[in-house]
Amino acid sequence: MPQDPSDYASLDNSSSITLTELAQCCGLSAAELEELVDYNALAPLAVTATERTFSAHWVMPLRTAARMRLDFDLDVFTMAILLGQLIQIDVLQRQVQSLMAQIPVHLRKI
Amino acid sequence: MKYKDYYDILGVPRTASLDDIKKAYRKLARSHHPDMSKAPDAEVRFKEIGEAYATLKDTAKRAAYDELGHPKPGAEFRPPPQWQEDFATGGMSFEDLDLADLLAAMGRGQRDGHQRAMPIKGQDFETSVTLTLEDARRGTTVNLTLADGTSERTLQVTIAPGASQDQKLRLRGKGGKGHNGGADGDIYLHIKLASHAVFRPDHHDLYFDLLLAPWEAALGAEVEVPTLDKPVLLTVPPGTRSGRKLRLRGRGLLADHSDLYAVVRIDVPTALSPRETELFQELAKVSSFNPRATKP
């Protein structure tokens, strides 16, 4: 039986995720995520009565940063810097993609 | 059980300090990380380096490892009797484990037979699927093949209409099975869009090049243009310049919420008939248009 769209979440700004779940997705502890928030590397959406929530767009860059942290034995502060750079790369890649879509084909052969 | 010389793998002496071990690991990790090295054995080598570091950076694991003495790498050895007592609980045999498993188990508290095994989350899978633009607009069902340990399984996923480039989906709990009461893993699905002969996606919008003859651009025209569904008539307003974007509302990847843009490019005939030449010459004589004149 196929997984319906209701069985999955799109990891973008349209959905949110709790701190506990984000920690589980990324293999980080809640305390490590809080530390990333303290460094302004990670921005919560809101603090509910029970816990913080985040935009789901953080999941993939955080997973990448957490994997690199393990692979290179980095500390949380270095991971915070890395996360910022990963997000920046993602934003720039989207901008390039957007510009490439709008530029006529004959002008793209540089 | 085969012995591995973790000091040799990291290229440090057996007396190396934790700082030296860390430095050696980082240096090797930088050169052998599969994202950075193109060597065919990069992944294996990186795993080996990681295994060595996981043991030597941990004081207790390093001490236990040092207890083994210094056999030749690859030589068969028997772990000390105390290890047998500590680890081989619950019917687990040393034959089922290798040195890395055994040392990793120390970190999970399994050396003390009285402790309960910690819950371990099931494996997460990251996989990608490439959709045609038509499938992205209309929605489709894809089959994901997942290598779950030694077996393979297939999971069908219905992608809703309106998928976009680099969209990421999380299928919670559909990854590997958890152990000791740990949660099942997730699947992270990365959607990519196949390149199209005509259309170029920008998030949910689409762009394509619309070639116009000079008179169509100057006088305006109704031209048939392609869309992902069926061709439609597009009105080109008089005086349309090259580079102008003409919008077809609701014809992007997310119906009703995204658009298709025709990017105008004015083309000219490369060979003219005598009559065409005559008409262009006539136009050149009567027209006051100068595209290089300074615009206010």
PDB file of N, CA and C in Angstrom, chain A residues 1-5 7-12 17 21 24-26 59-60 63-64 67-68 70-75 90 94 97-106 108, chain B residues 22 25-26 29-30 33 35-36 46 53 57 121 124 126 141 155-160 165-172 174 183 186 188 200-202 207 209 245 263 265:
ATOM      1  N   MET A   1       0.855  -1.200   0.000  1.00  0.00           N
ATOM      2  CA  MET A   1       0.000   0.000   0.000  1.00  0.00           C
ATOM      3  C   MET A   1       0.895   1.256   0.000  1.00  0.00           C
ATOM      4  N   PRO A   2       0.691   2.164  -0.971  1.00  0.00           N
ATOM      5  CA  PRO A   2       1.569   3.331  -1.044  1.00  0.00           C
ATOM      6  C   PRO A   2       1.425   4.250   0.172  1.00  0.00           C
ATOM      7  N   GLN A   3       2.528   4.935   0.511  1.00  0.00           N
ATOM      8  CA  GLN A   3       2.491   5.943   1.576  1.00  0.00           C
ATOM      9  C   GLN A   3       1.828   7.179   0.984  1.00  0.00           C
ATOM     10  N   ASP A   4       0.731   7.626   1.599  1.00  0.00           N
ATOM     11  CA  ASP A   4       0.032   8.806   1.099  1.00  0.00           C
ATOM     12  C   ASP A   4       0.733  10.076   1.563  1.00  0.00           C
ATOM     13  N   PRO A   5       0.429  11.204   0.883  1.00  0.00           N
ATOM     14  CA  PRO A   5       1.031  12.461   1.328  1.00  0.00           C
ATOM     15  C   PRO A   5       0.747  12.756   2.801  1.00  0.00           C
ATOM     16  N   ASP A   7       1.051  10.727   5.080  1.00  0.00           N
ATOM     17  CA  ASP A   7       1.974   9.917   5.890  1.00  0.00           C
ATOM     18  C   ASP A   7       3.353  10.553   6.009  1.00  0.00           C
ATOM     19  N   TYR A   8       3.594  11.646   5.287  1.00  0.00           N
ATOM     20  CA  TYR A   8       4.915  12.257   5.392  1.00  0.00           C
ATOM     21  C   TYR A   8       4.811  13.764   5.545  1.00  0.00           C
ATOM     22  N   ALA A   9       5.921  14.337   5.973  1.00  0.00           N
ATOM     23  CA  ALA A   9       5.954  15.800   6.158  1.00  0.00           C
ATOM     24  C   ALA A   9       6.979  16.378   5.208  1.00  0.00           C
ATOM     25  N   SER A  10       6.637  17.523   4.619  1.00  0.00           N
ATOM     26  CA  SER A  10       7.587  18.214   3.766  1.00  0.00           C
ATOM     27  C   SER A  10       8.508  19.033   4.678  1.00  0.00           C
ATOM     28  N   LEU A  11       9.819  18.876   4.473  1.00  0.00           N
ATOM     29  CA  LEU A  11      10.767  19.526   5.377  1.00  0.00           C
ATOM     30  C   LEU A  11      11.072  20.952   4.899  1.00  0.00           C
ATOM     31  N   ASP A  12      10.060  21.804   4.992  1.00  0.00           N
ATOM     32  CA  ASP A  12      10.242  23.201   4.600  1.00  0.00           C
ATOM     33  C   ASP A  12       9.509  24.091   5.596  1.00  0.00           C
ATOM     34  N   ILE A  17       8.340  21.435  13.780  1.00  0.00           N
ATOM     35  CA  ILE A  17       8.815  20.233  14.460  1.00  0.00           C
ATOM     36  C   ILE A  17       9.202  20.627  15.894  1.00  0.00           C
ATOM     37  N   GLU A  21      11.642  16.141  18.785  1.00  0.00           N
ATOM     38  CA  GLU A  21      11.649  15.426  17.518  1.00  0.00           C
ATOM     39  C   GLU A  21      12.836  15.839  16.643  1.00  0.00           C
ATOM     40  N   GLN A  24      15.820  14.075  17.804  1.00  0.00           N
ATOM     41  CA  GLN A  24      15.803  12.673  17.365  1.00  0.00           C
ATOM     42  C   GLN A  24      16.175  12.559  15.875  1.00  0.00           C
ATOM     43  N   CYS A  25      15.656  13.493  15.075  1.00  0.00           N
ATOM     44  CA  CYS A  25      15.950  13.470  13.626  1.00  0.00           C
ATOM     45  C   CYS A  25      17.443  13.637  13.352  1.00  0.00           C
ATOM     46  N   CYS A  26      18.097  14.447  14.174  1.00  0.00           N
ATOM     47  CA  CYS A  26      19.479  14.839  13.876  1.00  0.00           C
ATOM     48  C   CYS A  26      20.500  14.101  14.718  1.00  0.00           C
ATOM     49  N   VAL A  59      15.721  20.668   9.457  1.00  0.00           N
ATOM     50  CA  VAL A  59      16.080  19.252   9.643  1.00  0.00           C
ATOM     51  C   VAL A  59      17.265  18.810   8.781  1.00  0.00           C
ATOM     52  N   MET A  60      17.207  19.061   7.476  1.00  0.00           N
ATOM     53  CA  MET A  60      18.261  18.516   6.607  1.00  0.00           C
ATOM     54  C   MET A  60      19.628  19.162   6.845  1.00  0.00           C
ATOM     55  N   ARG A  63      20.949  17.775  10.045  1.00  0.00           N
ATOM     56  CA  ARG A  63      21.419  16.374   9.921  1.00  0.00           C
ATOM     57  C   ARG A  63      22.815  16.354   9.296  1.00  0.00           C
ATOM     58  N   THR A  64      23.009  17.196   8.270  1.00  0.00           N
ATOM     59  CA  THR A  64      24.325  17.237   7.614  1.00  0.00           C
ATOM     60  C   THR A  64      25.384  17.739   8.593  1.00  0.00           C
ATOM     61  N   ARG A  67      26.161  15.100  11.163  1.00  0.00           N
ATOM     62  CA  ARG A  67      26.971  14.003  10.591  1.00  0.00           C
ATOM     63  C   ARG A  67      28.431  14.451  10.481  1.00  0.00           C
ATOM     64  N   MET A  68      28.639  15.685  10.027  1.00  0.00           N
ATOM     65  CA  MET A  68      30.012  16.177   9.899  1.00  0.00           C
ATOM     66  C   MET A  68      30.653  16.354  11.270  1.00  0.00           C
ATOM     67  N   LEU A  70      30.156  14.402  13.813  1.00  0.00           N
ATOM     68  CA  LEU A  70      30.632  13.071  14.199  1.00  0.00           C
ATOM     69  C   LEU A  70      31.857  12.679  13.386  1.00  0.00           C
ATOM     70  N   ASP A  71      31.771  12.906  12.070  1.00  0.00           N
ATOM     71  CA  ASP A  71      32.854  12.486  11.174  1.00  0.00           C
ATOM     72  C   ASP A  71      34.174  13.179  11.494  1.00  0.00           C
ATOM     73  N   PHE A  72      34.101  14.450  11.901  1.00  0.00           N
ATOM     74  CA  PHE A  72      35.343  15.209  12.114  1.00  0.00           C
ATOM     75  C   PHE A  72      35.576  15.574  13.581  1.00  0.00           C
ATOM     76  N   ASP A  73      34.742  14.991  14.455  1.00  0.00           N
ATOM     77  CA  ASP A  73      34.892  15.213  15.888  1.00  0.00           C
ATOM     78  C   ASP A  73      34.903  16.704  16.219  1.00  0.00           C
ATOM     79  N   LEU A  74      33.853  17.390  15.765  1.00  0.00           N
ATOM     80  CA  LEU A  74      33.777  18.845  15.972  1.00  0.00           C
ATOM     81  C   LEU A  74      33.013  19.148  17.260  1.00  0.00           C
ATOM     82  N   ASP A  75      33.254  20.306  17.829  1.00  0.00           N
ATOM     83  CA  ASP A  75      32.464  20.689  19.002  1.00  0.00           C
ATOM     84  C   ASP A  75      31.201  21.433  18.538  1.00  0.00           C
ATOM     85  N   ASP A  90      22.990  26.707   0.725  1.00  0.00           N
ATOM     86  CA  ASP A  90      21.676  26.311   0.234  1.00  0.00           C
ATOM     87  C   ASP A  90      20.937  27.502  -0.378  1.00  0.00           C
ATOM     88  N   ARG A  94      19.930  27.979  -4.369  1.00  0.00           N
ATOM     89  CA  ARG A  94      18.564  28.275  -4.825  1.00  0.00           C
ATOM     90  C   ARG A  94      18.542  29.527  -5.702  1.00  0.00           C
ATOM     91  N   GLN A  97      19.886  28.574  -9.067  1.00  0.00           N
ATOM     92  CA  GLN A  97      18.865  27.802  -9.779  1.00  0.00           C
ATOM     93  C   GLN A  97      17.781  28.721 -10.350  1.00  0.00           C
ATOM     94  N   SER A  98      17.380  29.690  -9.521  1.00  0.00           N
ATOM     95  CA  SER A  98      16.336  30.611  -9.923  1.00  0.00           C
ATOM     96  C   SER A  98      16.804  31.460 -11.113  1.00  0.00           C
ATOM     97  N   LEU A  99      18.028  31.958 -11.033  1.00  0.00           N
ATOM     98  CA  LEU A  99      18.565  32.782 -12.126  1.00  0.00           C
ATOM     99  C   LEU A  99      18.732  31.944 -13.395  1.00  0.00           C
ATOM    100  N   MET A 100      19.213  30.716 -13.234  1.00  0.00           N
ATOM    101  CA  MET A 100      19.407  29.843 -14.399  1.00  0.00           C
ATOM    102  C   MET A 100      18.072  29.572 -15.099  1.00  0.00           C
ATOM    103  N   ALA A 101      16.998  29.470 -14.304  1.00  0.00           N
ATOM    104  CA  ALA A 101      15.688  29.205 -14.906  1.00  0.00           C
ATOM    105  C   ALA A 101      15.224  30.397 -15.728  1.00  0.00           C
ATOM    106  N   GLN A 102      15.587  31.602 -15.263  1.00  0.00           N
ATOM    107  CA  GLN A 102      15.061  32.797 -15.920  1.00  0.00           C
ATOM    108  C   GLN A 102      15.906  33.279 -17.094  1.00  0.00           C
ATOM    109  N   ILE A 103      17.156  32.831 -17.137  1.00  0.00           N
ATOM    110  CA  ILE A 103      18.026  33.282 -18.226  1.00  0.00           C
ATOM    111  C   ILE A 103      17.758  32.423 -19.467  1.00  0.00           C
ATOM    112  N   PRO A 104      17.538  33.050 -20.619  1.00  0.00           N
ATOM    113  CA  PRO A 104      17.306  32.272 -21.835  1.00  0.00           C
ATOM    114  C   PRO A 104      18.478  31.336 -22.135  1.00  0.00           C
ATOM    115  N   VAL A 105      18.154  30.207 -22.743  1.00  0.00           N
ATOM    116  CA  VAL A 105      19.153  29.158 -22.971  1.00  0.00           C
ATOM    117  C   VAL A 105      20.381  29.692 -23.714  1.00  0.00           C
ATOM    118  N   HIS A 106      20.169  30.545 -24.729  1.00  0.00           N
ATOM    119  CA  HIS A 106      21.300  30.982 -25.558  1.00  0.00           C
ATOM    120  C   HIS A 106      22.272  31.871 -24.774  1.00  0.00           C
ATOM    121  N   ARG A 108      23.038  31.222 -21.550  1.00  0.00           N
ATOM    122  CA  ARG A 108      23.602  30.457 -20.428  1.00  0.00           C
ATOM    123  C   ARG A 108      24.872  29.722 -20.794  1.00  0.00           C
TER     124      ARG A 108
ATOM    125  N   LYS B  22      43.700  13.032  18.527  1.00  0.00           N
ATOM    126  CA  LYS B  22      42.655  13.849  17.899  1.00  0.00           C
ATOM    127  C   LYS B  22      43.185  14.527  16.630  1.00  0.00           C
ATOM    128  N   TYR B  25      43.610  11.992  13.895  1.00  0.00           N
ATOM    129  CA  TYR B  25      42.310  11.589  13.357  1.00  0.00           C
ATOM    130  C   TYR B  25      41.770  12.651  12.405  1.00  0.00           C
ATOM    131  N   ARG B  26      41.793  13.911  12.850  1.00  0.00           N
ATOM    132  CA  ARG B  26      41.223  14.986  12.024  1.00  0.00           C
ATOM    133  C   ARG B  26      41.945  15.092  10.683  1.00  0.00           C
ATOM    134  N   ALA B  29      40.852  12.107   8.665  1.00  0.00           N
ATOM    135  CA  ALA B  29      39.428  12.231   8.311  1.00  0.00           C
ATOM    136  C   ALA B  29      39.256  13.229   7.171  1.00  0.00           C
ATOM    137  N   ARG B  30      40.045  14.291   7.209  1.00  0.00           N
ATOM    138  CA  ARG B  30      39.981  15.325   6.162  1.00  0.00           C
ATOM    139  C   ARG B  30      40.368  14.744   4.807  1.00  0.00           C
ATOM    140  N   HIS B  33      37.634  11.406   4.000  1.00  0.00           N
ATOM    141  CA  HIS B  33      36.167  11.495   4.090  1.00  0.00           C
ATOM    142  C   HIS B  33      35.565  11.238   2.710  1.00  0.00           C
ATOM    143  N   ASP B  35      33.096  12.335   1.221  1.00  0.00           N
ATOM    144  CA  ASP B  35      32.640  13.538   0.510  1.00  0.00           C
ATOM    145  C   ASP B  35      33.810  14.273  -0.128  1.00  0.00           C
ATOM    146  N   MET B  36      35.022  13.995   0.327  1.00  0.00           N
ATOM    147  CA  MET B  36      36.189  14.757  -0.132  1.00  0.00           C
ATOM    148  C   MET B  36      37.174  13.927  -0.934  1.00  0.00           C
ATOM    149  N   PHE B  46      37.789   5.397   5.735  1.00  0.00           N
ATOM    150  CA  PHE B  46      37.224   6.356   6.677  1.00  0.00           C
ATOM    151  C   PHE B  46      36.577   5.627   7.864  1.00  0.00           C
ATOM    152  N   TYR B  53      39.562   5.743  16.109  1.00  0.00           N
ATOM    153  CA  TYR B  53      39.448   6.955  16.922  1.00  0.00           C
ATOM    154  C   TYR B  53      38.416   6.778  18.032  1.00  0.00           C
ATOM    155  N   LYS B  57      40.006   7.551  21.694  1.00  0.00           N
ATOM    156  CA  LYS B  57      39.689   8.840  22.342  1.00  0.00           C
ATOM    157  C   LYS B  57      38.993   8.626  23.701  1.00  0.00           C
ATOM    158  N   LYS B 121      17.792   3.650  18.198  1.00  0.00           N
ATOM    159  CA  LYS B 121      16.882   4.046  17.118  1.00  0.00           C
ATOM    160  C   LYS B 121      17.221   3.273  15.853  1.00  0.00           C
ATOM    161  N   ASP B 124      18.183   5.386   9.833  1.00  0.00           N
ATOM    162  CA  ASP B 124      17.530   6.344   8.923  1.00  0.00           C
ATOM    163  C   ASP B 124      18.046   6.080   7.511  1.00  0.00           C
ATOM    164  N   GLU B 126      18.520   7.944   3.729  1.00  0.00           N
ATOM    165  CA  GLU B 126      18.401   9.152   2.899  1.00  0.00           C
ATOM    166  C   GLU B 126      18.477   8.688   1.463  1.00  0.00           C
ATOM    167  N   THR B 141       3.332   8.051  -8.206  1.00  0.00           N
ATOM    168  CA  THR B 141       3.727   7.093  -7.167  1.00  0.00           C
ATOM    169  C   THR B 141       5.109   6.561  -7.517  1.00  0.00           C
ATOM    170  N   LEU B 155       9.317   0.283  -0.965  1.00  0.00           N
ATOM    171  CA  LEU B 155       8.249   1.064  -0.351  1.00  0.00           C
ATOM    172  C   LEU B 155       7.666   1.974  -1.426  1.00  0.00           C
ATOM    173  N   GLN B 156       6.341   1.936  -1.554  1.00  0.00           N
ATOM    174  CA  GLN B 156       5.678   2.809  -2.530  1.00  0.00           C
ATOM    175  C   GLN B 156       5.298   4.115  -1.848  1.00  0.00           C
ATOM    176  N   VAL B 157       5.607   5.213  -2.502  1.00  0.00           N
ATOM    177  CA  VAL B 157       5.274   6.521  -1.940  1.00  0.00           C
ATOM    178  C   VAL B 157       4.513   7.341  -2.982  1.00  0.00           C
ATOM    179  N   THR B 158       3.353   7.842  -2.588  1.00  0.00           N
ATOM    180  CA  THR B 158       2.579   8.700  -3.492  1.00  0.00           C
ATOM    181  C   THR B 158       3.032  10.139  -3.299  1.00  0.00           C
ATOM    182  N   ILE B 159       3.555  10.717  -4.368  1.00  0.00           N
ATOM    183  CA  ILE B 159       3.999  12.111  -4.300  1.00  0.00           C
ATOM    184  C   ILE B 159       2.828  12.997  -4.715  1.00  0.00           C
ATOM    185  N   ALA B 160       2.458  13.926  -3.864  1.00  0.00           N
ATOM    186  CA  ALA B 160       1.310  14.798  -4.154  1.00  0.00           C
ATOM    187  C   ALA B 160       1.622  15.725  -5.329  1.00  0.00           C
ATOM    188  N   GLN B 165      11.689  21.297  -7.099  1.00  0.00           N
ATOM    189  CA  GLN B 165      13.109  20.911  -7.097  1.00  0.00           C
ATOM    190  C   GLN B 165      13.660  20.987  -5.671  1.00  0.00           C
ATOM    191  N   ASP B 166      14.369  19.928  -5.269  1.00  0.00           N
ATOM    192  CA  ASP B 166      15.040  19.879  -3.961  1.00  0.00           C
ATOM    193  C   ASP B 166      14.087  19.844  -2.778  1.00  0.00           C
ATOM    194  N   GLN B 167      12.853  19.472  -3.030  1.00  0.00           N
ATOM    195  CA  GLN B 167      11.921  19.310  -1.912  1.00  0.00           C
ATOM    196  C   GLN B 167      12.367  18.082  -1.101  1.00  0.00           C
ATOM    197  N   LYS B 168      12.253  18.179   0.214  1.00  0.00           N
ATOM    198  CA  LYS B 168      12.642  17.049   1.065  1.00  0.00           C
ATOM    199  C   LYS B 168      11.438  16.591   1.878  1.00  0.00           C
ATOM    200  N   LEU B 169      11.253  15.282   1.902  1.00  0.00           N
ATOM    201  CA  LEU B 169      10.132  14.716   2.653  1.00  0.00           C
ATOM    202  C   LEU B 169      10.671  13.809   3.746  1.00  0.00           C
ATOM    203  N   ARG B 170       9.975  13.783   4.849  1.00  0.00           N
ATOM    204  CA  ARG B 170      10.351  12.855   5.926  1.00  0.00           C
ATOM    205  C   ARG B 170       9.225  11.845   6.134  1.00  0.00           C
ATOM    206  N   LEU B 171       9.549  10.572   5.950  1.00  0.00           N
ATOM    207  CA  LEU B 171       8.580   9.509   6.196  1.00  0.00           C
ATOM    208  C   LEU B 171       8.929   8.922   7.558  1.00  0.00           C
ATOM    209  N   ARG B 172       8.185   9.374   8.533  1.00  0.00           N
ATOM    210  CA  ARG B 172       8.513   9.038   9.916  1.00  0.00           C
ATOM    211  C   ARG B 172       8.250   7.561  10.202  1.00  0.00           C
ATOM    212  N   LYS B 174       9.468   4.922   8.920  1.00  0.00           N
ATOM    213  CA  LYS B 174       9.462   3.956   7.806  1.00  0.00           C
ATOM    214  C   LYS B 174      10.867   3.436   7.495  1.00  0.00           C
ATOM    215  N   ALA B 183      12.957   3.829  18.859  1.00  0.00           N
ATOM    216  CA  ALA B 183      12.010   4.161  17.779  1.00  0.00           C
ATOM    217  C   ALA B 183      12.520   3.642  16.438  1.00  0.00           C
ATOM    218  N   ASP B 186      13.692   6.767  10.204  1.00  0.00           N
ATOM    219  CA  ASP B 186      12.886   7.528   9.240  1.00  0.00           C
ATOM    220  C   ASP B 186      13.483   7.397   7.844  1.00  0.00           C
ATOM    221  N   TYR B 188      14.312   9.861   4.624  1.00  0.00           N
ATOM    222  CA  TYR B 188      14.391  11.232   4.132  1.00  0.00           C
ATOM    223  C   TYR B 188      14.495  11.167   2.612  1.00  0.00           C
ATOM    224  N   ARG B 200      12.109  25.177 -17.652  1.00  0.00           N
ATOM    225  CA  ARG B 200      13.107  25.238 -16.580  1.00  0.00           C
ATOM    226  C   ARG B 200      12.377  25.632 -15.284  1.00  0.00           C
ATOM    227  N   PRO B 201      12.509  24.800 -14.226  1.00  0.00           N
ATOM    228  CA  PRO B 201      11.777  25.119 -12.985  1.00  0.00           C
ATOM    229  C   PRO B 201      12.513  26.099 -12.096  1.00  0.00           C
ATOM    230  N   ASP B 202      11.745  26.977 -11.457  1.00  0.00           N
ATOM    231  CA  ASP B 202      12.253  27.829 -10.387  1.00  0.00           C
ATOM    232  C   ASP B 202      11.235  27.709  -9.258  1.00  0.00           C
ATOM    233  N   TYR B 207       9.771  28.285 -16.542  1.00  0.00           N
ATOM    234  CA  TYR B 207      10.180  29.278 -17.559  1.00  0.00           C
ATOM    235  C   TYR B 207      10.503  28.545 -18.858  1.00  0.00           C
ATOM    236  N   ASP B 209      11.734  29.595 -23.228  1.00  0.00           N
ATOM    237  CA  ASP B 209      12.079  30.665 -24.173  1.00  0.00           C
ATOM    238  C   ASP B 209      11.037  30.711 -25.286  1.00  0.00           C
ATOM    239  N   LYS B 245       8.950  38.913 -19.847  1.00  0.00           N
ATOM    240  CA  LYS B 245       8.373  37.644 -19.371  1.00  0.00           C
ATOM    241  C   LYS B 245       6.854  37.752 -19.451  1.00  0.00           C
ATOM    242  N   VAL B 263       9.735  33.550 -21.735  1.00  0.00           N
ATOM    243  CA  VAL B 263      10.769  34.597 -21.807  1.00  0.00           C
ATOM    244  C   VAL B 263      11.003  34.901 -23.286  1.00  0.00           C
ATOM    245  N   ARG B 265      12.322  36.091 -26.802  1.00  0.00           N
ATOM    246  CA  ARG B 265      13.583  36.331 -27.513  1.00  0.00           C
ATOM    247  C   ARG B 265      13.202  36.592 -28.970  1.00  0.00           C
TER     248      ARG B 265
END
